[in-house]
Short mmCIF file of C-alpha atoms and ligand atoms in Angstrom, two decimals:
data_model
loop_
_atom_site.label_atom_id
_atom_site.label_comp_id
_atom_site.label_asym_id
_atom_site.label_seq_id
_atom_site.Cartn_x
_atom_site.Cartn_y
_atom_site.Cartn_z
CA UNK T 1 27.79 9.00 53.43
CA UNK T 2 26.80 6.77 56.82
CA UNK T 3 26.51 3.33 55.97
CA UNK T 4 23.83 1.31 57.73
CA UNK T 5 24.84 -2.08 59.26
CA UNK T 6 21.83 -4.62 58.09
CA UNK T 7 21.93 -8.13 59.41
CA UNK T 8 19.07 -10.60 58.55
CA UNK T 9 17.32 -13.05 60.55
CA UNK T 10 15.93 -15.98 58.24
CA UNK T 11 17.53 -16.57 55.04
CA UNK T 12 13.94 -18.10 52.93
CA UNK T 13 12.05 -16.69 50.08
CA UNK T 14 12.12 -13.41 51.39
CA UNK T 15 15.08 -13.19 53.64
CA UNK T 16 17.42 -14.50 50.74
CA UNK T 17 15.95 -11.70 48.32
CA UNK T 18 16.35 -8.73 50.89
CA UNK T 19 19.82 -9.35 51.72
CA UNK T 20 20.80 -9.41 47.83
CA UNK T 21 18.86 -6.41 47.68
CA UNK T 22 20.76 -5.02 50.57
CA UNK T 23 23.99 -5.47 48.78
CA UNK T 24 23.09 -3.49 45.84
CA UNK T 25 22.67 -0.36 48.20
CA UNK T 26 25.48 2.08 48.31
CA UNK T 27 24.90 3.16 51.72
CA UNK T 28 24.38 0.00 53.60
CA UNK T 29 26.64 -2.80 54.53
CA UNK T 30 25.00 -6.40 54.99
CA UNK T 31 26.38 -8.01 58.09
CA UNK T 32 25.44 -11.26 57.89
CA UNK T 33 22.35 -13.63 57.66
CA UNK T 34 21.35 -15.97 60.64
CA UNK T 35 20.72 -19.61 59.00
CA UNK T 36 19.77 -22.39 60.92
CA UNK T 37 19.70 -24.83 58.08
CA UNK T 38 23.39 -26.09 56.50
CA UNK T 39 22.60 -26.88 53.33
CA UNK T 40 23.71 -25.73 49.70
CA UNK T 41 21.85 -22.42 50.39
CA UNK T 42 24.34 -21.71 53.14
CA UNK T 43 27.50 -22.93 51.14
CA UNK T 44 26.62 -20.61 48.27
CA UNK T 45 25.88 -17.48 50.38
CA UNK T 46 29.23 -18.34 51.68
CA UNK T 47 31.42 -18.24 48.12
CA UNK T 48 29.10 -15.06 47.62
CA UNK T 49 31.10 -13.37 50.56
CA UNK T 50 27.94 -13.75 52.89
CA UNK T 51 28.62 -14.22 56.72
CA UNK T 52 26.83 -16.93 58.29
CA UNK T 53 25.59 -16.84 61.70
CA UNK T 54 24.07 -19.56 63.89
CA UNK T 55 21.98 -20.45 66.66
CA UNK T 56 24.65 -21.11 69.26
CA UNK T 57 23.75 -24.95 69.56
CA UNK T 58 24.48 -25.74 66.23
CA UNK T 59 27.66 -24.46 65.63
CA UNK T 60 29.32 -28.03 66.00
CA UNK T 61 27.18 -29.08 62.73
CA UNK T 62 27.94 -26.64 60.84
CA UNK T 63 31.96 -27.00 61.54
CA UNK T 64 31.23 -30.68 60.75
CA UNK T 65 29.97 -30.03 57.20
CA UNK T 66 32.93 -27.50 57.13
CA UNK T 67 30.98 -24.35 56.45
CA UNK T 68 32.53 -21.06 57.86
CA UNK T 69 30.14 -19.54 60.15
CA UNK T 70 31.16 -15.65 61.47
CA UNK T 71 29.44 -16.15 64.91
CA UNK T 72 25.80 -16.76 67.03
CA UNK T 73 22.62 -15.32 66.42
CA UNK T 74 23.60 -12.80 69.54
CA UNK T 75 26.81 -11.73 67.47
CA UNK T 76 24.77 -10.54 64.43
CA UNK T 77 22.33 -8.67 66.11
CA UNK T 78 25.22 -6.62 68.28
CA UNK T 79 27.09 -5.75 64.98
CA UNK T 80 24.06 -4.36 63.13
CA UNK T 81 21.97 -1.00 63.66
CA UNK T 82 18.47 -2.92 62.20
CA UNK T 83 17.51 -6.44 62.24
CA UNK T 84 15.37 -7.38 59.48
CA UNK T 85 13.47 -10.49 60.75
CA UNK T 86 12.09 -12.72 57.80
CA UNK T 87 11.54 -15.97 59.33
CA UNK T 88 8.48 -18.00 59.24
CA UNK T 89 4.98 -15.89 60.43
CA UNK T 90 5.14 -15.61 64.51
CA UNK T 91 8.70 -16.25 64.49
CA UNK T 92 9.68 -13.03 64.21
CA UNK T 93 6.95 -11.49 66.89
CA UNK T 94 9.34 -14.42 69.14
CA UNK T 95 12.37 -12.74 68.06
CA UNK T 96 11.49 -9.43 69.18
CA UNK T 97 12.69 -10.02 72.44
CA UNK T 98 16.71 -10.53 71.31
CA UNK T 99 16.02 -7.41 69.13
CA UNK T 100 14.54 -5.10 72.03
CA UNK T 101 17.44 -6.70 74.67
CA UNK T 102 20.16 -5.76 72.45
CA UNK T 103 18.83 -1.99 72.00
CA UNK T 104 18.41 -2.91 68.20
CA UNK T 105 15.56 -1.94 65.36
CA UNK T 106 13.52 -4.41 63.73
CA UNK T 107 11.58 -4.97 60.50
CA UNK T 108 9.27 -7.26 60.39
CA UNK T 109 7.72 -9.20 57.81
CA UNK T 110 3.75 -9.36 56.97
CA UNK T 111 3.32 -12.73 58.63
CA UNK T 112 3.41 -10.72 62.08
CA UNK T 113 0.29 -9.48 63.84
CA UNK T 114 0.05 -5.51 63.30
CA UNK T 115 -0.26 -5.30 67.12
CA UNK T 116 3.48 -5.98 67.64
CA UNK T 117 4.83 -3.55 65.68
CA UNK T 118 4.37 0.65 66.41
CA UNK T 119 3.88 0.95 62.52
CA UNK T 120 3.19 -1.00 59.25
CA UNK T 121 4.78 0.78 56.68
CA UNK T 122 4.24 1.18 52.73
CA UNK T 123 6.86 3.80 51.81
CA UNK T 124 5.09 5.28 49.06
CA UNK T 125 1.90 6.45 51.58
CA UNK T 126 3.54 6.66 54.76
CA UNK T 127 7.80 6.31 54.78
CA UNK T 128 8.21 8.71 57.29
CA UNK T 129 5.88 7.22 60.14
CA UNK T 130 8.99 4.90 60.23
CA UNK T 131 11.28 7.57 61.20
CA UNK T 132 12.72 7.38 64.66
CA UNK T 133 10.47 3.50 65.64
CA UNK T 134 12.26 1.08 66.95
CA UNK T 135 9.80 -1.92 65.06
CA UNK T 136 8.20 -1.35 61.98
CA UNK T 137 6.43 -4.23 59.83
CA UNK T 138 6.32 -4.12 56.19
CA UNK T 139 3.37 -5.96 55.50
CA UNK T 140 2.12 -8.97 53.44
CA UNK T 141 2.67 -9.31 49.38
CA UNK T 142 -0.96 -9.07 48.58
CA UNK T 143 -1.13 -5.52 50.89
CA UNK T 144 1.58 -4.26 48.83
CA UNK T 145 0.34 -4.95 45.97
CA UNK T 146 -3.35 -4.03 46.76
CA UNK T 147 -2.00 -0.69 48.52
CA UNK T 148 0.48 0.14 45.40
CA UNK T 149 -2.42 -0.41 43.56
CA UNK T 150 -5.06 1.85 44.95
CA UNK T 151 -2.81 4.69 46.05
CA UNK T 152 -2.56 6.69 42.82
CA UNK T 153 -6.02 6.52 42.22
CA UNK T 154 -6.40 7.51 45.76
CA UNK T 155 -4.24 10.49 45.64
CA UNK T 156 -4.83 11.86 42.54
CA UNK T 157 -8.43 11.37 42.15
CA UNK T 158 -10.34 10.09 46.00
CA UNK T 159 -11.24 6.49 46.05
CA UNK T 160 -14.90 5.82 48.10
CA UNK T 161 -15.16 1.99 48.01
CA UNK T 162 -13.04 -0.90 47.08
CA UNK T 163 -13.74 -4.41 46.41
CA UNK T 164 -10.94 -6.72 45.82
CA UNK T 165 -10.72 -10.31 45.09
CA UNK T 166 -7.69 -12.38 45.10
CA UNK T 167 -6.49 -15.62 43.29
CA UNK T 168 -4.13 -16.60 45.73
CA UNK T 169 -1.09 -19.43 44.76
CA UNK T 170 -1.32 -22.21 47.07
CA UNK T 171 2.28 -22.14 47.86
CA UNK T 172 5.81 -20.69 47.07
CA UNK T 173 7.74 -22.63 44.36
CA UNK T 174 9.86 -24.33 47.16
CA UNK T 175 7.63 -25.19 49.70
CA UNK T 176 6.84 -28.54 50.04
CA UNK T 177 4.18 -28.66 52.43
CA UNK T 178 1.66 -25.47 51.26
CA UNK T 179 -1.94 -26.44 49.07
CA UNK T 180 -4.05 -27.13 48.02
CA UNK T 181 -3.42 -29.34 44.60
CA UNK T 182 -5.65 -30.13 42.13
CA UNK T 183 -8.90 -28.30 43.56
CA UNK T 184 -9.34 -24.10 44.28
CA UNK T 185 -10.34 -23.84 47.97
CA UNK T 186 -12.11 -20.50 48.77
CA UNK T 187 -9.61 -18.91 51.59
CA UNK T 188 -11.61 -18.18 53.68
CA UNK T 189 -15.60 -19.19 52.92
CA UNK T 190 -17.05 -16.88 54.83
CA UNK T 191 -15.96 -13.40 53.69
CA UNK T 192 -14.09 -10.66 53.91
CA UNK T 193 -10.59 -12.11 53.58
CA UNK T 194 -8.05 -10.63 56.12
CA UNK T 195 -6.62 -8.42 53.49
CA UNK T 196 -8.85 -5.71 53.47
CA UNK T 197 -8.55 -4.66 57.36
CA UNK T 198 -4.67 -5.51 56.45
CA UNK T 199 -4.63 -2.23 53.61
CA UNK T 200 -6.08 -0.32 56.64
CA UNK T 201 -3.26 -0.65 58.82
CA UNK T 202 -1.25 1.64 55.84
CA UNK T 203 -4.46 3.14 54.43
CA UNK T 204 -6.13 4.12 57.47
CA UNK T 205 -9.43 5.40 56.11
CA UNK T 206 -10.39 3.26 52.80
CA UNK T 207 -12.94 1.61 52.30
CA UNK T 208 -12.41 -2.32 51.10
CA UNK T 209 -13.82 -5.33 51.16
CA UNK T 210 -11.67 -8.43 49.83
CA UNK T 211 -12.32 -12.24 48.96
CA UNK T 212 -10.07 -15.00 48.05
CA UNK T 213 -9.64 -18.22 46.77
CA UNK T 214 -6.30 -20.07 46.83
CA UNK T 215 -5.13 -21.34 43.83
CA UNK T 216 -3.39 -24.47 42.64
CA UNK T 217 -0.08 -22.46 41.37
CA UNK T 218 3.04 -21.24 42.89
CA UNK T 219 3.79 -18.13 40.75
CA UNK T 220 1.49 -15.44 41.87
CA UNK T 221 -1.11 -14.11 42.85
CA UNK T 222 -4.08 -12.31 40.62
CA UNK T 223 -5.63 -9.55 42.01
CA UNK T 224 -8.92 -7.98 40.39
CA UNK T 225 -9.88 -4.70 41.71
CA UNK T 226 -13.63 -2.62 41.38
CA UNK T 227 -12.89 0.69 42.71
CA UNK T 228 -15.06 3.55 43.38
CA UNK T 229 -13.83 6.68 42.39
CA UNK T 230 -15.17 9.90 43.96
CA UNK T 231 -15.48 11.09 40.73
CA UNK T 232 -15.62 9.70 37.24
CA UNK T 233 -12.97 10.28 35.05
CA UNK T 234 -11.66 9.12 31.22
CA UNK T 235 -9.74 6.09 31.27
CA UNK T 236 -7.32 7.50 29.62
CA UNK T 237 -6.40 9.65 33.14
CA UNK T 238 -6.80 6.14 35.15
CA UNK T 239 -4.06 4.88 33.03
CA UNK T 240 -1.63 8.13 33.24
CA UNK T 241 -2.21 7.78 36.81
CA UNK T 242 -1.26 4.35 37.13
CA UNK T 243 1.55 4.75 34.62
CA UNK T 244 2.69 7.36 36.74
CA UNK T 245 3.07 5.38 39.98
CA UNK T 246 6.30 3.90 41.23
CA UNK T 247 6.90 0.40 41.16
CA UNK T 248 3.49 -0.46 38.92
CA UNK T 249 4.52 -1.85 35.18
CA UNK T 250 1.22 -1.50 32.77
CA UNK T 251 1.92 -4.74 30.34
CA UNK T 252 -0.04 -4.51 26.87
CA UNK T 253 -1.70 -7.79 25.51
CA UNK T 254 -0.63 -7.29 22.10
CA UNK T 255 2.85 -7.45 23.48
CA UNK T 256 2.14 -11.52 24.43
CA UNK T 257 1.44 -10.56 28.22
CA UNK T 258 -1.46 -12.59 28.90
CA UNK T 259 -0.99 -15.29 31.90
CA UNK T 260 0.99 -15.12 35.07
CA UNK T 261 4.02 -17.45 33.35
CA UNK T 262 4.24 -14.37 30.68
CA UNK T 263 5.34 -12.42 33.73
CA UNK T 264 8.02 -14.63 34.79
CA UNK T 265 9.43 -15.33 31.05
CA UNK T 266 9.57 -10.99 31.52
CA UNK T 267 11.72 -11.92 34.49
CA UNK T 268 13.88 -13.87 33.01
CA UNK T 269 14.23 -11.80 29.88
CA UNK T 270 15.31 -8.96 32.19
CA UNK T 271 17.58 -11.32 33.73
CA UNK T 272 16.48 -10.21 37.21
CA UNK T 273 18.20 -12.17 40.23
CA UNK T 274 16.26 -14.96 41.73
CA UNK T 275 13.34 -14.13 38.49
CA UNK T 276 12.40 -11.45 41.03
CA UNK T 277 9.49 -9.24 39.78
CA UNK T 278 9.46 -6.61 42.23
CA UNK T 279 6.80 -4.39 40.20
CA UNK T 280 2.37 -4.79 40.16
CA UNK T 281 1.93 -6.06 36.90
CA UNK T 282 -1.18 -4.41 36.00
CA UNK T 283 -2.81 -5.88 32.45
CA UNK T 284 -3.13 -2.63 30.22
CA UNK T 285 -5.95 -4.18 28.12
CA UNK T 286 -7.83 -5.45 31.27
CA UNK T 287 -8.42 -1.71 32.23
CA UNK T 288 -12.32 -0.73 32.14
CA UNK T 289 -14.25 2.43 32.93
CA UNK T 290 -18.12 2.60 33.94
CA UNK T 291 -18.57 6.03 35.48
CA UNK T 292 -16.81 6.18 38.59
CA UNK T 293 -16.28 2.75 38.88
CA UNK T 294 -12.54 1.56 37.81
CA UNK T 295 -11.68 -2.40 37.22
CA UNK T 296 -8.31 -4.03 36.50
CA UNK T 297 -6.27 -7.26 37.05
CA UNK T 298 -2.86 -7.03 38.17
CA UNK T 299 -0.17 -10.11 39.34
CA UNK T 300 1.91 -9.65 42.19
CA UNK T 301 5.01 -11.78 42.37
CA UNK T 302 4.69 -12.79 46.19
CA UNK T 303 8.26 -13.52 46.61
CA UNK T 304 10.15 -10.34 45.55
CA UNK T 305 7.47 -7.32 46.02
CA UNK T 306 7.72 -6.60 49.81
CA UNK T 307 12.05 -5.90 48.92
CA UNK T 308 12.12 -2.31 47.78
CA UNK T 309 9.73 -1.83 50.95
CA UNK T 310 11.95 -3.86 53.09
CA UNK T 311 15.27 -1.12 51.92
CA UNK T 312 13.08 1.93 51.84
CA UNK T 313 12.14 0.88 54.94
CA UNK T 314 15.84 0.48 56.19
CA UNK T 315 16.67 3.65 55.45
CA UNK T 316 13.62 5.57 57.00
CA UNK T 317 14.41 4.10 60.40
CA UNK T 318 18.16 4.27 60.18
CA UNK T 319 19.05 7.77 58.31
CA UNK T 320 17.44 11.18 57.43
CA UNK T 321 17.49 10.22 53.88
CA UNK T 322 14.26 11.62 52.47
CA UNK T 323 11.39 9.31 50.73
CA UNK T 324 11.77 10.05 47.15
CA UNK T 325 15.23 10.24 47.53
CA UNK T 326 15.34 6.62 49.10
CA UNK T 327 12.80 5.05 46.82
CA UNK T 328 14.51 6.66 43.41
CA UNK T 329 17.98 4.81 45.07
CA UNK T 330 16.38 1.53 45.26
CA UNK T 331 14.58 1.75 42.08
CA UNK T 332 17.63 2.23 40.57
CA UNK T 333 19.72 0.13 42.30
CA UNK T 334 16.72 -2.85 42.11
CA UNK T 335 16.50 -2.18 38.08
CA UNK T 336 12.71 -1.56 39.04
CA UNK T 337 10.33 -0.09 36.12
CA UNK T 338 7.15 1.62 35.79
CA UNK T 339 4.81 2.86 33.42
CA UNK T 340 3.76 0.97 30.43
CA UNK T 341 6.29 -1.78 29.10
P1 NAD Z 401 10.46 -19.06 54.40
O1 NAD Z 401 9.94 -20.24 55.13
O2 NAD Z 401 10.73 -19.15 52.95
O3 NAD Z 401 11.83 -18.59 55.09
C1 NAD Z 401 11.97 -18.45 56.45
C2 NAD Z 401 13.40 -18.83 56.82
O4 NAD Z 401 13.59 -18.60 58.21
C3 NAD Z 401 13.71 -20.31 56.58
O5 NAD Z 401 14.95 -20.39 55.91
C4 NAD Z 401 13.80 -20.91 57.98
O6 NAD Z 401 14.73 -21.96 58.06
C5 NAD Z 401 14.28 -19.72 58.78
N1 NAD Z 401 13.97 -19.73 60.21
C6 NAD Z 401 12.94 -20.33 60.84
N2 NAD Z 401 13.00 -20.06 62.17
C7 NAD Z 401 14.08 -19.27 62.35
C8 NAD Z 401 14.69 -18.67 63.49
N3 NAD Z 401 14.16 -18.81 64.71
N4 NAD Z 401 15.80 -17.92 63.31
C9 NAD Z 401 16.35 -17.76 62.09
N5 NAD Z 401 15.83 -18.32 60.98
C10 NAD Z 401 14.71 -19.06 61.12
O7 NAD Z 401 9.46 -17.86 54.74
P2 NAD Z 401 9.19 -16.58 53.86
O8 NAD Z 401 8.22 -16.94 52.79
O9 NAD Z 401 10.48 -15.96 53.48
O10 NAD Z 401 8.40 -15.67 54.87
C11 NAD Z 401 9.06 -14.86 55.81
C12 NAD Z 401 8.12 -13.76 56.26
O11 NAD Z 401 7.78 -12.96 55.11
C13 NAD Z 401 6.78 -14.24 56.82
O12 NAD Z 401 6.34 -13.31 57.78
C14 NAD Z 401 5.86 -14.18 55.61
O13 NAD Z 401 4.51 -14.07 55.96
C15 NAD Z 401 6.38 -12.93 54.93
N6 NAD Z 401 6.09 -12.85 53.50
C16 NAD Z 401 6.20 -13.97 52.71
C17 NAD Z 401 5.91 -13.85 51.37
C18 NAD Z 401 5.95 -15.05 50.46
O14 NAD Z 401 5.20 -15.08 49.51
N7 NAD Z 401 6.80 -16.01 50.68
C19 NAD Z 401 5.55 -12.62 50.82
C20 NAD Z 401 5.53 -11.49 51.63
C21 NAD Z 401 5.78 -11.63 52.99
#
């Protein structure tokens, strides 16, 4: 088996969980992870047998503080196949440059314009329009999770209208500057939100309209769908359908599963790394049926869903490995569930 080279540019929320993800792949090999902050982060990447590489002008820092580093920004990006960028939004559209110069591929994360990229890519609708691109974005957490979401429903059954609307969390659990606190703030006032015309760049011909409002938490997000089927059909066939789709976990009320924290106690109890829910958790008991019209409430863990895309994505730009075969791998690599808890 070929083993793809992976290095990773930004080691954050996301960069942090796709490179441990990365590691749990037999077929690829992670090269390193640029970091341009030296802090405890860095020293335990470094005991985990991470290489560290830095912008060139800090290297004297980092030698200071006695941290190994493995080489410069340049070095990582000439010793891997694919660059997966995950630094800040409009960082990585920056970065492309170093990527394109050194004749590498790059994933990008959903903070980047879908302009810069020749695809945005949900594996489970549209792996192979990754195949043989030389940038590809995986996009945001709440296009995942809206796209995961409405693709069953879509295939199986023909959606005509959806209309989505999204309690955001204000902020990651680490970040210190994101809001608001103490107040909802309607994100934006003046609907739609940008997510709808974001599920189009991966469901090209849907029909969506989405509003949000950002919420004082840092957990998750709460998505709660209408959908317009073409046709109606017993819930009991919405549920098989969702049951059936990859990477969506039904959770039953009667089971305790009521808030967002109930999902992360479920993360804990499954002892994932970094509490990492990588799954839509769709609330059984919050599915309702009036004709064609489908409603449901799901929570999307915003730091871990986009990181089975992020290694499907890998390996439909960097092998012939088909789709199934590459999503069952990182299912079962990831520990990843689906159907109904
Ligand atoms: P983050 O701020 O947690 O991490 C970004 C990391 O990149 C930081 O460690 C920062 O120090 C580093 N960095 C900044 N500039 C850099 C540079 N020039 N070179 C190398 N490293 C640099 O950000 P994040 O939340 O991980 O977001 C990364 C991307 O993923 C963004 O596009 C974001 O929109 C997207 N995304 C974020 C989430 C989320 O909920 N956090 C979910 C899905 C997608």
């Amino acid at each position: 088996m070929s083993v793809v080279r992976v290095g990773i540019v930004g080691f954050g929320t996301i960069g942090r969980r796709v490179a441990d993800a990365v590691l749990r792949q037999p077929d690829m090999k992670l090269m390193g992870v640029v970091k341009i902050t030296p802090d405890y982060k860095a020293k335990l990447a470094l005991e985990q047998g991470i290489n560290l590489f830095v912008p060139e002008k800090s290297i004297d820092k980092w030698e200071e503080l006695g941290l190994k580093i493995s080489g410069t920004v340049k070095d990582l990006i000439d010793s891997s196949d694919i660059v997966i960028d995950a630094t800040p939004g409009g960082v990585g559209s920056k970065n492309l440059e170093l990527y394109k110069k050194a004749g590498r591929k790059a994933i990008l994360q959903g903070g980047e314009k879908k302009d810069v990229v020749e695809s945005t890519v949900v594996p489970q609708v549209n792996y192979y329009e990754a195949r043989g691109k030389m940038v590809v974005r995986v996009p945001s957490c709440n296009t995942t999770g809206l796209v995961r979401c409405i693709w069953g429903l879509k295939r199986e059954v023909g959606v005509e209208r959806v209309f989505a609307f999204l309690a955001r969390r204000a902020a990651d659990p680490a970040d210190k500057k994101g809001g608001p606190l103490d107040c909802m703030e309607l994100n934006p006032v003046r609907p739609p939100s940008h997510h709808g015309e974001d599920v189009k760049t991966v469901l090209k011909d849907l029909s969506i309209f989405t509003a949000a409002v950002k919420t004082p938490v840092t957990h998750a997000h709460v998505h709660m769908l209408l959908i317009k089927l073409s046709k109606a059909i017993p819930r009991e066939d919405v549920v098989d359908i969702l049951a059936g789709e990859r990477r969506v976990l039904l959770v039953p009320e009667n089971l305790g599963m009521r808030r967002t924290s109930d999902v992360f106690e479920l993360s804990r109890h499954l002892g994932r790394p970094f509490n990492n829910i990588y799954e839509n958790i769709v609330w059984l008991d919050s599915i309702y049926c009036d004709g064609e019209w489908v409603y449901l409430a799901q929570a999307i863990h915003q730091e871990a869903i986009v990181v089975p895309e992020n290694v499907d994505v890998i390996r439909a730009m960097c092998t012939d490995v088909d789709a199934e075969s590459s999503m069952n791998t990182t299912d079962i690599r990831l520990g990843i569930r689906k159907g109904i808890l």
